[in-house]
Amino acid sequence: MKDKELIKVYIRTEHGETVCICKRSNKGCDRRCDKDIVERDKFRGWEKTMLNRYGK
């Protein structure tokens, strides 16, 4: 089972800061963006969504 996934995105940066990041299949603007591939951990933050049998 893979614990990382690669996502193809468009990234717009201004003055060295990331301003916008859009998935390539769902670009929402007409601005010039750079193509890139980012890596995401599939299980990041899963501890916050899990409950034990006492509801905590």
Short mmCIF file of C-alpha atoms in Angstrom, two decimals:
data_model
loop_
_atom_site.label_atom_id
_atom_site.label_comp_id
_atom_site.label_asym_id
_atom_site.label_seq_id
_atom_site.Cartn_x
_atom_site.Cartn_y
_atom_site.Cartn_z
CA MET A 1 0.00 0.00 0.00
CA LYS A 2 1.39 3.37 -0.99
CA ASP A 3 1.45 6.05 1.70
CA LYS A 4 2.37 8.93 -0.66
CA GLU A 5 0.58 10.17 -3.76
CA LEU A 6 1.76 12.47 -6.53
CA ILE A 7 -0.60 15.25 -7.65
CA LYS A 8 -0.15 17.25 -10.86
CA VAL A 9 -0.76 20.95 -10.12
CA TYR A 10 -0.36 24.51 -11.36
CA ILE A 11 1.47 26.83 -8.95
CA ARG A 12 1.54 30.64 -9.06
CA THR A 13 4.22 32.40 -7.04
CA GLU A 14 4.78 36.10 -6.42
CA HIS A 15 7.96 37.45 -4.79
CA GLY A 16 8.99 33.95 -3.70
CA GLU A 17 5.69 33.09 -1.98
CA THR A 18 3.08 30.62 -3.19
CA VAL A 19 -0.09 32.56 -3.93
CA CYS A 20 -2.24 29.93 -5.63
CA ILE A 21 -2.15 26.19 -6.21
CA CYS A 22 -4.70 24.44 -8.46
CA LYS A 23 -5.07 20.87 -9.61
CA ARG A 24 -4.30 20.59 -13.34
CA SER A 25 -7.64 19.01 -14.13
CA ASN A 26 -9.52 21.86 -12.40
CA LYS A 27 -7.76 25.16 -13.12
CA GLY A 28 -9.95 28.06 -12.03
CA CYS A 29 -8.26 31.16 -13.51
CA ASP A 30 -6.66 32.52 -16.69
CA ARG A 31 -3.37 33.60 -15.09
CA ARG A 32 0.02 32.23 -16.06
CA CYS A 33 1.05 29.43 -13.72
CA ASP A 34 3.92 26.95 -13.61
CA LYS A 35 3.33 23.20 -13.91
CA ASP A 36 4.62 21.10 -11.05
CA ILE A 37 4.05 17.80 -9.25
CA VAL A 38 3.58 17.76 -5.48
CA GLU A 39 3.75 14.83 -3.09
CA ARG A 40 1.06 14.35 -0.45
CA ASP A 41 0.97 11.99 2.52
CA LYS A 42 -2.33 10.09 2.31
CA PHE A 43 -2.56 9.46 6.06
CA ARG A 44 -1.54 12.89 7.41
CA GLY A 45 -3.95 13.97 10.13
CA TRP A 46 -5.88 10.70 10.35
CA GLU A 47 -5.36 10.61 14.13
CA LYS A 48 -7.62 13.66 14.50
CA THR A 49 -10.52 11.92 12.73
CA MET A 50 -10.39 8.62 14.61
CA LEU A 51 -12.37 8.07 17.82
CA ASN A 52 -11.82 5.43 20.45
CA ARG A 53 -14.69 3.42 21.85
CA TYR A 54 -15.34 6.12 24.49
CA GLY A 55 -15.76 8.89 21.93
CA LYS A 56 -12.40 10.59 22.53
#
